[in-house]
């Protein structure tokens, strides 16, 4: 079994190559073309329109006796959370390069992420049929930019329109393809022999740098057989010491079968991959989780998709043990048991039921209602949390308002479904206007959500412009006593509260404290009154002080409660608590905080000047610069409000060659940066 992903810069041919892999492994009966908008992996309507792959879908296929689970990884910067999520559950990857362009900005970004997770890779130089295609340039470019020792396992025969096949440097033979992609092998033609020998030497040379067995045999002048070379290469790839390079033209059906062989030959099986680490919640210790079917069952929900008929499809990667359909599992983070009604193996356009899902495998569980992306499922007797994925703070928001009032509830339902699939956005209601506000990570992120609401769910709605989601807080401590009274239907509702508010350290969050103990005070105060007060304060924290943005870093302490059995009601205390909080904060030097983003740029030397002045113009501060062979890495911080449309400006000042990653850093008092 192999769990693999395919990573590439947009347009390098990830979708086309995946399609061909599915075709040759026999799971799809005709070849889908990206350009016809028919590709099987890009099944979401929206992705087809944009021509980019946004959501990762997992699909299973078979090659000889191997099961290959392909996890689709998105390539766009706004979806780093998605990329990291898929990188966590795959054991190996194919890195695709465009034969003309070589290493492109997003290849570098994804490569860095893959390095962080120690994902072993094989490289594939696609588009050898394009004008300007140069396999040897890409070999060098990858070596220089990605800092990994590339080793060619194939050489292209011809290039551009005369590209006809490859030389296999391990078997030492030629592979040719006809128009339908049917493969045939031949002996190496005499005029290419010297070149082939030369490159085989380089291959053996690189391999002997990492393998003692190869070095010994080589020095002893012994012939190295193909199986030994592959076995030694496999070890080096799994340790990320070498990047074996393959080539072809997926669109012309050339080069794909040997690439599938490479998945099997060089990428690790689940029990050879990096061992997962979990945290035992009861024992409070970290443990290793070897891939073992007989071990305790544990899996990670890495993706949720909503299906109109089946409900939540929870994609699960099993790390150990087995879950069976019809059983129950334990959601460790939510401390709740859930049903496994059915288990499915997903192919790109259909699914097969399974009795169970075992260690190392990936499948879909149906029946879990509470599970969210990132949740760990195991058992009550062995509550272990897999390292949680970190999701950053939503910093931009957009208002959305259905065209008809009757659609308001439908919109809320849709948002509830979407937020299960994607835990990185949040929803709140503007109390004054009744508008729903959704907040997310970046412009494209919100754009995609809105398009899904409007197109996939066919809801007509008015959508506002993206806005920064500010926060509110206070700068000094303050105390306030409030009394509330209101007569409803002849009955008096009264409450009295003294509340103290204090600023807490930045980043420490809000805190609610009740210093009045139950059973004290003028009368016995019932529990529901305490609950009502807490609700009132929390509601006020969420709805802000002066501007209606959520409050952060405020400690609110209830100091005194004036309660009478005759008139004290929960309604009165909730309202009173909210008033006391608002009044106390309003005179406690309220401040507006803005999200500051960490913006990391990678840019070729010749554009450093333009890129830096672009960042400074937008109120950014340069924190550090690191100069590499052909690029500079610049770390900066900039206020979110000045970063709208940054991607477009950056592209235009750098001819599309600078790239950036933007993540939330912290909140800071809003200033005129
Ligand atoms: P992705 O964005 O990485 O998924 O790339 P796609 O698979 O969508 O391909 C992007 C474009 O490149 C499409 O127009 C493809 O038809 C084209 N393409 C893909 N593979 C090849 C190839 O081998 N040769 C040529 N000339 N074009 C290709
Ligand atoms: Mg694609």
XYZ file of C-alpha atoms and ligand atoms in Angstrom:
702
model
C 0.000 0.000 0.000
C 1.105 3.549 -0.716
C -0.404 6.836 0.457
C 0.837 9.494 -1.889
C 0.211 13.066 -2.904
C 1.109 15.002 -5.995
C 2.529 18.458 -5.568
C 3.268 21.119 -8.103
C 2.970 24.746 -9.000
C -0.393 25.539 -10.594
C -0.483 24.411 -14.244
C 2.535 22.100 -14.056
C 0.158 19.238 -14.816
C -0.906 17.764 -11.506
C -4.476 17.124 -12.558
C -3.535 15.799 -16.000
C -0.972 13.434 -14.493
C -3.405 12.219 -11.831
C -5.957 11.554 -14.555
C -3.470 9.486 -16.510
C -2.473 7.539 -13.412
C -6.129 6.695 -12.783
C -6.546 5.730 -16.405
C -3.549 3.405 -16.585
C -4.297 1.825 -13.247
C -7.617 0.923 -14.819
C -10.002 2.759 -12.558
C -11.368 5.215 -15.038
C -12.490 4.168 -18.456
C -11.720 7.213 -20.417
C -9.193 9.944 -20.059
C -10.627 13.149 -18.657
C -9.136 16.325 -20.057
C -8.504 19.299 -17.827
C -9.141 21.631 -20.714
C -12.603 20.170 -21.286
C -13.346 20.721 -17.628
C -13.944 16.995 -17.254
C -11.107 15.943 -15.023
C -12.242 13.433 -12.467
C -10.314 14.717 -9.467
C -11.499 18.279 -10.011
C -15.062 17.280 -9.548
C -16.181 20.429 -7.881
C -17.834 22.707 -10.350
C -16.007 25.696 -9.019
C -12.588 24.142 -9.373
C -13.341 23.374 -12.970
C -14.190 26.973 -13.642
C -11.087 28.270 -11.961
C -8.944 25.494 -13.343
C -7.215 25.074 -9.997
C -7.504 22.297 -7.482
C -8.698 23.596 -4.136
C -9.996 20.797 -1.974
C -8.054 17.612 -1.442
C -9.957 14.523 -2.374
C -8.588 11.054 -1.760
C -8.924 8.317 -4.299
C -7.828 4.692 -4.325
C -6.498 2.770 -7.266
C -4.475 -0.413 -7.902
C -1.246 -1.182 -9.737
C -0.223 -4.831 -9.918
C -0.664 -6.017 -6.365
C -0.290 -2.585 -4.830
C -3.036 -0.346 -3.514
C -2.322 3.329 -4.129
C -4.254 5.991 -2.223
C -3.826 9.344 -3.910
C -4.441 12.395 -1.754
C -4.989 15.483 -3.852
C -3.056 18.467 -2.490
C -4.091 22.020 -3.339
C -1.335 24.267 -4.598
C -2.564 27.714 -3.689
C -1.110 29.964 -0.970
C -4.459 30.707 0.672
C -4.900 27.013 1.260
C -1.753 26.302 3.252
C -3.989 24.761 5.914
C -5.288 22.321 3.310
C -1.819 21.538 2.034
C -0.480 20.903 5.518
C -3.472 18.760 6.298
C -2.867 16.519 3.304
C 0.889 16.431 3.899
C 0.216 15.084 7.373
C -1.587 12.018 6.114
C 0.472 11.068 3.093
C 3.656 9.021 3.243
C 5.278 10.080 -0.022
C 4.813 12.471 -2.918
C 5.439 13.069 -6.583
C 6.831 16.543 -7.247
C 5.895 17.657 -10.739
C 7.964 20.232 -12.615
C 7.198 21.970 -15.868
C 9.967 21.074 -18.344
C 10.195 24.693 -19.499
C 9.787 26.509 -16.203
C 11.574 24.223 -13.774
C 11.116 25.172 -10.139
C 8.297 27.692 -9.729
C 7.353 29.751 -6.661
C 4.705 27.455 -5.264
C 6.856 24.396 -5.843
C 9.297 25.966 -3.401
C 6.573 26.685 -0.855
C 5.136 23.190 -0.978
C 8.617 21.677 -0.998
C 9.420 23.504 2.224
C 6.243 22.155 3.791
C 7.038 18.640 2.589
C 10.503 18.960 4.108
C 8.984 19.969 7.420
C 6.967 16.752 7.466
C 9.881 14.692 6.079
C 7.860 13.493 3.116
C 9.949 11.370 0.701
C 9.551 12.433 -2.938
C 10.182 11.427 -6.518
C 10.432 14.111 -9.207
C 8.660 14.161 -12.559
C 9.550 16.584 -15.334
C 6.312 16.973 -17.272
C 5.549 18.701 -20.584
C 8.620 17.463 -22.479
C 6.604 18.153 -25.635
C 6.477 21.908 -24.982
C 8.617 24.302 -26.971
C 11.646 25.123 -24.856
C 11.435 21.916 -22.789
C 14.791 21.118 -21.188
C 15.101 18.143 -18.855
C 18.732 18.892 -17.972
C 17.957 22.474 -17.014
C 15.240 21.250 -14.637
C 17.663 18.762 -13.020
C 20.013 21.643 -12.195
C 17.282 24.064 -11.223
C 15.834 21.598 -8.719
C 19.269 20.839 -7.292
C 19.999 24.545 -6.808
C 16.660 25.813 -5.638
C 15.345 22.931 -3.607
C 18.766 21.959 -2.271
C 18.356 18.267 -2.910
C 20.612 15.994 -4.874
C 18.713 15.074 -8.019
C 19.504 11.872 -9.849
C 18.176 11.172 -13.342
C 16.692 7.672 -13.654
C 15.591 8.450 -17.191
C 16.723 10.571 -20.102
C 14.285 12.013 -22.615
C 14.535 10.840 -26.219
C 14.004 13.926 -28.338
C 12.161 16.949 -27.096
C 9.383 19.367 -27.999
C 7.365 17.992 -30.916
C 9.877 15.212 -31.498
C 9.751 13.906 -27.934
C 9.180 10.160 -28.371
C 10.153 8.344 -25.232
C 12.742 7.852 -22.509
C 15.869 5.860 -21.792
C 15.540 3.829 -18.605
C 18.960 4.151 -16.950
C 18.415 1.252 -14.562
C 17.254 -1.375 -17.060
C 19.313 0.292 -19.826
C 16.629 0.189 -22.474
C 14.457 2.596 -24.419
C 10.762 3.042 -23.748
C 8.565 4.419 -26.519
C 4.901 5.310 -26.570
C 2.418 5.445 -29.393
C -0.346 8.072 -29.589
C -2.680 6.061 -27.370
C 0.007 5.738 -24.730
C 0.780 2.090 -25.469
C 4.299 1.374 -24.288
C 6.993 -0.648 -26.041
C 10.616 -1.264 -25.080
C 13.641 -1.417 -27.355
C 17.375 -1.742 -26.995
C 19.169 1.575 -26.768
C 19.895 2.857 -30.245
C 23.650 3.112 -30.976
C 23.734 6.898 -31.337
C 22.320 7.324 -27.822
C 24.430 4.671 -26.134
C 27.383 6.774 -25.036
C 25.115 9.395 -23.486
C 23.116 6.704 -21.678
C 26.276 5.130 -20.245
C 27.506 8.504 -19.127
C 24.296 9.211 -17.197
C 24.148 5.729 -15.735
C 27.617 6.418 -14.346
C 26.298 9.567 -12.710
C 23.430 7.587 -11.234
C 25.734 4.942 -9.747
C 28.050 7.648 -8.542
C 25.277 9.483 -6.704
C 24.045 6.229 -5.256
C 27.446 5.152 -3.998
C 27.561 8.452 -2.122
C 24.749 7.153 0.085
C 25.042 3.366 -0.134
C 27.951 1.288 1.153
C 26.848 -1.828 -0.733
C 26.872 0.055 -4.021
C 30.273 1.581 -3.245
C 31.807 -1.821 -2.465
C 30.431 -3.488 -5.578
C 31.392 -0.528 -7.673
C 34.971 -0.517 -6.403
C 35.200 -4.262 -6.892
C 34.149 -3.688 -10.494
C 31.070 -5.880 -10.070
C 27.965 -5.499 -12.249
C 25.101 -3.877 -10.343
C 21.787 -5.546 -11.045
C 18.589 -3.540 -11.410
C 16.942 -4.864 -8.255
C 19.886 -3.901 -6.090
C 19.986 -0.398 -7.548
C 16.268 0.047 -6.908
C 16.501 -1.309 -3.373
C 19.371 1.011 -2.474
C 17.696 3.972 -4.156
C 14.527 3.253 -2.222
C 16.404 3.591 1.077
C 17.959 6.868 -0.027
C 14.615 8.288 -1.176
C 12.885 7.363 2.063
C 15.679 9.120 3.970
C 15.319 12.093 1.601
C 18.963 11.856 0.526
C 18.229 11.720 -3.196
C 15.483 12.902 -5.513
C 15.114 10.468 -8.436
C 13.932 12.236 -11.575
C 11.557 10.903 -14.219
C 10.214 12.593 -17.297
C 7.380 12.542 -19.793
C 4.435 14.338 -21.250
C 1.275 13.432 -19.399
C -0.941 15.175 -21.887
C 0.491 13.064 -24.712
C 0.234 9.894 -22.622
C 3.988 9.465 -22.409
C 5.944 8.641 -19.286
C 3.147 7.818 -16.900
C 3.472 4.034 -16.437
C 7.119 4.195 -15.257
C 6.067 6.972 -12.874
C 3.474 4.652 -11.329
C 6.196 2.009 -11.010
C 8.302 4.635 -9.254
C 5.569 5.183 -6.640
C 5.795 1.507 -5.795
C 9.572 1.226 -6.088
C 10.700 4.295 -4.187
C 7.981 5.700 -1.953
C 7.424 4.137 1.476
C 4.634 1.807 2.557
C 2.768 3.051 5.666
C 4.899 0.919 7.999
C 8.094 2.374 6.530
C 6.968 5.987 6.836
C 7.704 8.437 9.651
C 6.143 7.039 12.864
C 3.163 9.040 14.136
C 3.309 10.623 17.587
C 0.258 10.851 19.832
C -0.502 12.313 23.225
C -2.165 10.077 25.815
C -4.701 12.396 27.418
C -5.058 10.515 30.711
C -1.413 9.630 31.252
C -0.325 13.009 29.900
C 2.564 11.585 27.938
C 3.602 11.441 24.287
C 3.704 8.029 22.685
C 4.853 6.576 19.393
C 2.191 4.928 17.279
C 3.718 2.297 15.002
C 1.613 1.257 12.009
C 0.250 -2.052 13.292
C -3.129 -3.614 12.580
C -3.031 -5.414 15.920
C -2.396 -2.199 17.844
C -4.924 0.073 19.540
C -7.193 1.669 16.944
C -6.516 5.302 16.156
C -7.236 7.491 13.143
C -7.177 11.113 12.067
C -10.118 12.848 10.386
C -8.265 14.885 7.774
C -11.109 16.011 5.599
C -14.875 16.293 5.731
C -17.061 16.628 2.711
C -20.778 16.954 2.795
C -22.771 14.688 0.557
C -26.386 15.535 -0.057
C -27.459 11.919 0.334
C -24.987 10.357 2.732
C -24.358 13.327 5.061
C -20.839 13.922 6.392
C -18.134 11.957 4.613
C -15.252 11.819 7.070
C -11.950 10.967 5.388
C -9.885 9.090 7.925
C -6.260 8.030 7.902
C -5.750 5.037 10.178
C -2.441 4.954 12.026
C -2.923 1.786 14.055
C -5.528 -0.912 14.720
C -8.845 -1.390 12.945
C -12.264 0.266 12.975
C -15.208 -1.842 11.814
C -18.425 -0.694 10.298
C -21.337 -0.965 12.721
C -19.080 -0.266 15.707
C -18.503 2.907 17.651
C -15.446 5.106 17.995
C -14.389 7.732 20.515
C -13.752 11.327 19.481
C -10.897 12.158 21.856
C -10.994 15.958 21.619
C -14.776 16.201 21.906
C -14.964 13.405 24.510
C -17.901 11.847 22.703
C -18.644 8.465 21.300
C -19.785 8.253 17.694
C -21.252 5.599 15.411
C -19.486 4.157 12.426
C -22.458 3.311 10.251
C -20.586 2.578 7.074
C -17.045 2.634 5.759
C -16.304 3.410 2.119
C -13.315 3.153 -0.141
C -13.403 6.173 -2.439
C -12.480 5.944 -6.055
C -12.540 9.117 -8.045
C -16.123 8.753 -9.199
C -17.581 5.898 -7.189
C -17.206 4.207 -3.838
C -17.122 0.637 -2.495
C -18.346 -0.427 0.944
C -15.767 -1.935 3.307
C -16.210 -3.983 6.477
C -13.326 -2.320 8.228
C -10.532 0.195 7.913
C -7.091 -0.939 9.055
C -3.762 0.649 10.034
C -2.078 2.520 7.198
C -5.184 2.782 5.056
C -7.376 5.725 4.106
C -11.152 5.523 3.817
C -14.365 7.356 4.495
C -16.437 6.837 7.625
C -20.121 7.681 7.498
C -22.209 8.151 10.615
C -20.079 10.478 12.724
C -22.053 13.632 13.411
C -19.689 15.673 15.581
C -16.366 14.994 13.907
C -14.571 17.993 12.434
C -11.508 18.193 10.275
C -8.461 17.589 12.460
C -10.179 15.409 15.078
C -8.612 12.209 16.390
C -10.746 9.121 16.822
C -9.652 6.211 19.011
C -11.257 4.426 21.967
C -12.372 5.449 25.462
C -9.919 3.010 27.018
C -7.008 4.511 25.050
C -7.692 8.230 24.610
C -4.807 9.439 22.484
C -4.726 12.705 20.555
C -2.712 12.864 17.376
C -0.832 16.127 17.169
C -3.577 18.661 16.514
C -3.480 20.692 13.392
C -3.123 24.376 14.153
C -5.631 26.680 12.553
C -4.881 30.389 12.528
C -7.236 33.241 13.541
C -9.704 34.387 10.907
C -8.739 37.949 10.019
C -10.946 39.014 7.183
C -14.691 38.867 6.872
C -17.496 39.395 4.451
C -21.213 39.974 4.945
C -23.716 37.812 3.207
C -27.422 38.442 3.020
C -29.967 36.241 1.233
C -32.151 37.978 -1.349
C -35.278 36.640 0.333
C -35.935 36.425 4.076
C -37.079 32.828 3.734
C -33.559 31.868 2.616
C -31.983 33.068 5.884
C -32.423 29.672 7.589
C -31.206 27.852 4.516
C -28.062 30.001 4.574
C -27.457 29.136 8.216
C -27.771 25.424 7.408
C -25.332 25.719 4.513
C -22.838 27.568 6.698
C -23.116 24.904 9.381
C -22.274 22.241 6.807
C -19.385 24.217 5.345
C -17.857 24.897 8.742
C -17.654 21.180 9.472
C -15.709 20.681 6.285
C -13.511 23.676 6.920
C -12.857 24.614 10.537
C -10.798 27.661 9.546
C -13.678 30.067 9.031
C -16.205 31.392 11.541
C -19.714 32.795 11.362
C -21.447 35.471 13.386
C -24.573 37.526 13.126
C -24.546 41.318 13.147
C -27.094 42.083 15.829
C -28.191 45.379 14.333
C -28.588 44.401 10.704
C -29.196 40.660 11.094
C -26.584 40.104 8.373
C -24.444 37.010 8.622
C -20.724 37.701 8.663
C -18.255 34.999 7.707
C -14.583 35.345 8.608
C -11.663 33.486 7.092
C -7.926 33.346 6.409
C -7.631 35.382 3.249
C -9.349 36.835 0.229
C -9.333 33.690 -1.872
C -10.484 31.603 1.057
C -13.634 33.722 1.465
C -14.107 33.924 -2.260
C -14.208 30.159 -2.501
C -16.672 29.867 0.390
C -18.967 32.470 -1.132
C -18.834 30.814 -4.532
C -19.763 27.505 -2.967
C -22.769 29.076 -1.264
C -23.937 30.837 -4.386
C -23.150 28.139 -6.941
C -23.043 24.710 -5.306
C -25.975 25.434 -3.032
C -27.653 27.785 -5.491
C -28.616 30.447 -2.986
C -29.110 34.013 -4.175
C -27.507 36.456 -1.813
C -25.970 39.882 -1.617
C -22.297 39.749 -0.688
C -20.375 42.676 0.823
C -16.746 43.637 0.262
C -14.080 41.869 2.310
C -13.287 43.721 5.549
C -10.646 43.330 8.213
C -11.909 41.623 11.350
C -10.621 43.911 14.107
C -10.810 43.119 17.816
C -11.619 45.354 20.766
C -10.049 45.523 24.198
C -9.470 47.946 27.103
C -6.420 49.743 28.441
C -7.246 50.199 32.127
C -9.158 48.471 34.890
C -12.623 49.711 35.804
C -15.544 48.795 38.028
C -19.244 49.362 37.521
C -22.465 48.695 39.425
C -25.616 48.351 37.344
C -29.237 47.917 38.258
C -31.817 46.633 35.860
C -35.545 46.555 36.159
C -38.328 45.920 33.716
C -41.965 45.032 34.189
C -43.248 42.408 31.807
C -46.891 41.230 31.942
C -47.339 42.815 35.331
C -44.297 41.105 36.870
C -41.151 42.948 37.867
C -37.785 41.587 36.708
C -34.899 43.113 38.629
C -31.169 42.564 38.960
C -28.110 44.278 40.414
C -24.504 43.490 39.580
C -21.075 44.937 40.300
C -18.537 43.991 37.696
C -14.841 44.665 37.376
C -13.021 44.612 34.024
C -9.235 44.528 33.583
C -6.921 44.321 30.600
C -5.068 40.996 30.369
C -1.765 40.335 28.665
C -1.986 40.498 24.863
C -2.719 37.077 23.432
C -3.891 35.557 26.711
C -7.603 35.592 25.800
C -10.712 36.520 27.765
C -11.396 35.290 31.252
C -14.617 35.232 33.275
C -14.440 35.013 37.063
C -17.309 35.029 39.530
C -16.059 36.138 42.954
C -19.489 35.805 44.556
C -19.969 32.321 45.933
C -23.303 30.503 45.796
C -25.202 30.489 49.094
C -23.810 33.853 50.187
C -25.159 37.352 49.804
C -28.521 38.727 50.859
C -30.451 35.699 49.734
C -29.559 32.248 48.502
C -28.752 32.844 44.841
C -29.902 30.018 42.550
C -27.554 28.434 40.018
C -29.557 29.699 37.067
C -28.787 33.290 38.074
C -25.040 32.572 38.007
C -25.455 30.967 34.590
C -27.456 33.940 33.314
C -24.741 36.371 34.429
C -22.005 34.358 32.725
C -24.103 34.216 29.555
C -24.608 37.965 29.691
C -20.890 38.695 30.056
C -19.870 36.223 27.343
C -22.452 37.653 24.974
C -21.117 41.154 25.629
C -17.514 39.986 25.076
C -18.490 38.572 21.697
C -20.347 41.664 20.566
C -17.685 44.255 21.347
C -17.508 47.651 23.025
C -17.608 50.602 20.630
C -17.501 49.025 17.171
C -19.086 45.595 17.502
C -15.873 43.574 16.968
C -15.195 40.659 19.320
C -13.337 41.578 22.535
C -10.036 39.953 23.402
C -7.720 39.902 26.415
C -10.240 41.144 28.981
C -10.717 39.666 32.445
C -14.248 40.243 33.800
C -14.902 39.597 37.489
C -18.323 39.622 39.130
C -17.795 41.276 42.533
C -21.285 41.608 43.869
C -24.771 40.364 43.039
C -27.944 41.967 44.340
C -30.645 39.402 44.169
C -34.177 39.256 45.535
C -36.257 36.097 45.486
C -39.340 38.083 44.531
C -38.047 39.924 41.481
C -34.747 38.301 40.448
C -34.989 36.485 37.111
C -32.425 35.010 34.713
C -33.616 37.382 32.013
C -32.948 40.422 34.211
C -29.489 39.213 35.266
C -28.367 38.383 31.750
C -29.369 41.853 30.558
C -27.848 43.497 33.626
C -24.523 41.652 33.225
C -24.302 42.703 29.616
C -25.021 46.352 30.516
C -22.522 46.335 33.366
C -19.839 44.959 31.065
C -20.536 47.510 28.332
C -20.606 50.449 30.737
C -17.460 49.326 32.541
C -15.537 48.893 29.296
C -16.717 52.097 27.675
C -14.913 54.107 30.344
C -11.870 51.822 30.562
C -9.983 53.365 27.609
C -11.365 51.020 24.944
C -8.981 50.343 22.054
C -9.244 48.898 18.608
C -6.794 46.132 17.709
C -5.833 45.110 14.222
C -4.472 41.817 12.911
C -0.813 41.955 11.962
C 0.260 39.366 9.443
C 3.563 37.575 9.118
C 4.375 37.898 5.442
C 7.255 35.737 4.241
C 8.493 36.502 0.777
C 10.726 34.537 -1.532
C 12.054 36.514 -4.441
C 14.767 36.405 -7.071
C 17.632 38.868 -6.412
C 16.735 41.188 -9.259
C 13.341 42.048 -7.728
C 14.369 42.599 -4.111
C 14.201 46.392 -4.383
C 10.713 46.493 -5.880
C 9.391 43.852 -3.525
C 10.727 45.579 -0.407
C 9.323 48.932 -1.388
C 5.969 47.308 -2.109
C 5.905 45.895 1.408
C 6.960 49.209 2.981
C 4.319 51.115 1.018
C 1.767 48.842 2.591
C 2.909 49.620 6.110
C 5.044 46.500 6.384
C 8.192 46.184 8.467
C 11.150 44.189 7.235
C 12.242 41.853 10.030
C 15.021 39.886 8.375
C 16.593 39.018 5.060
C 18.328 35.841 4.073
C 20.204 35.728 0.821
C 20.509 32.392 -0.973
C 22.163 31.442 -4.226
C 19.520 32.832 -6.515
C 16.756 34.070 -4.226
C 16.275 36.206 -1.174
C 13.994 35.262 1.662
C 12.466 38.288 3.333
C 10.505 38.091 6.546
C 8.110 40.951 7.178
C 5.094 41.939 9.229
C 2.276 44.034 7.867
C -1.224 45.074 8.926
C -3.925 42.983 7.266
C -5.885 46.068 6.242
C -3.146 47.105 3.837
C -2.700 43.655 2.350
C -5.811 43.390 0.175
C -4.853 42.632 -3.387
C -1.215 42.106 -2.400
C -0.877 38.997 -4.501
C -1.692 40.875 -7.678
C 0.727 43.733 -6.929
C 3.495 41.330 -5.996
C 3.034 39.423 -9.225
C 3.158 42.578 -11.247
C 6.337 43.993 -9.679
C 8.156 40.668 -9.952
C 6.869 39.334 -13.257
C 5.141 36.642 -11.260
C 8.404 35.338 -9.821
C 8.200 36.438 -6.202
C 5.958 34.435 -3.929
C 4.660 34.940 -0.439
C 3.061 33.204 2.438
C 0.835 35.202 4.734
C -0.220 34.068 8.150
C -1.764 35.712 11.169
C 0.883 36.827 13.673
C -0.720 38.867 16.448
C -3.098 41.709 17.288
C -1.741 45.187 17.807
C -3.267 48.571 18.683
C -4.504 50.037 15.432
C -2.150 52.775 14.341
C -1.343 54.754 11.254
C 1.491 52.508 10.108
P -2.426 21.549 -12.564
O -2.824 22.974 -12.356
O -1.064 21.272 -12.015
O -3.453 20.566 -12.083
O -2.234 21.359 -14.129
P -3.230 20.759 -15.198
O -3.138 19.277 -15.225
O -4.559 21.369 -14.987
O -2.542 21.274 -16.553
C -2.420 22.643 -16.837
C -2.363 22.861 -18.344
O -1.205 22.226 -18.864
C -3.536 22.256 -19.079
O -3.881 23.096 -20.123
C -2.988 20.930 -19.589
O -3.636 20.465 -20.751
C -1.558 21.294 -19.874
N -0.666 20.132 -19.801
C -0.628 19.177 -18.845
N 0.315 18.266 -19.124
C 0.899 18.658 -20.277
C 1.946 18.107 -21.087
O 2.526 17.064 -20.819
N 2.260 18.826 -22.198
C 1.640 19.983 -22.544
N 2.036 20.595 -23.642
N 0.655 20.503 -21.818
C 0.276 19.856 -20.697
Mg -5.352 20.858 -11.156
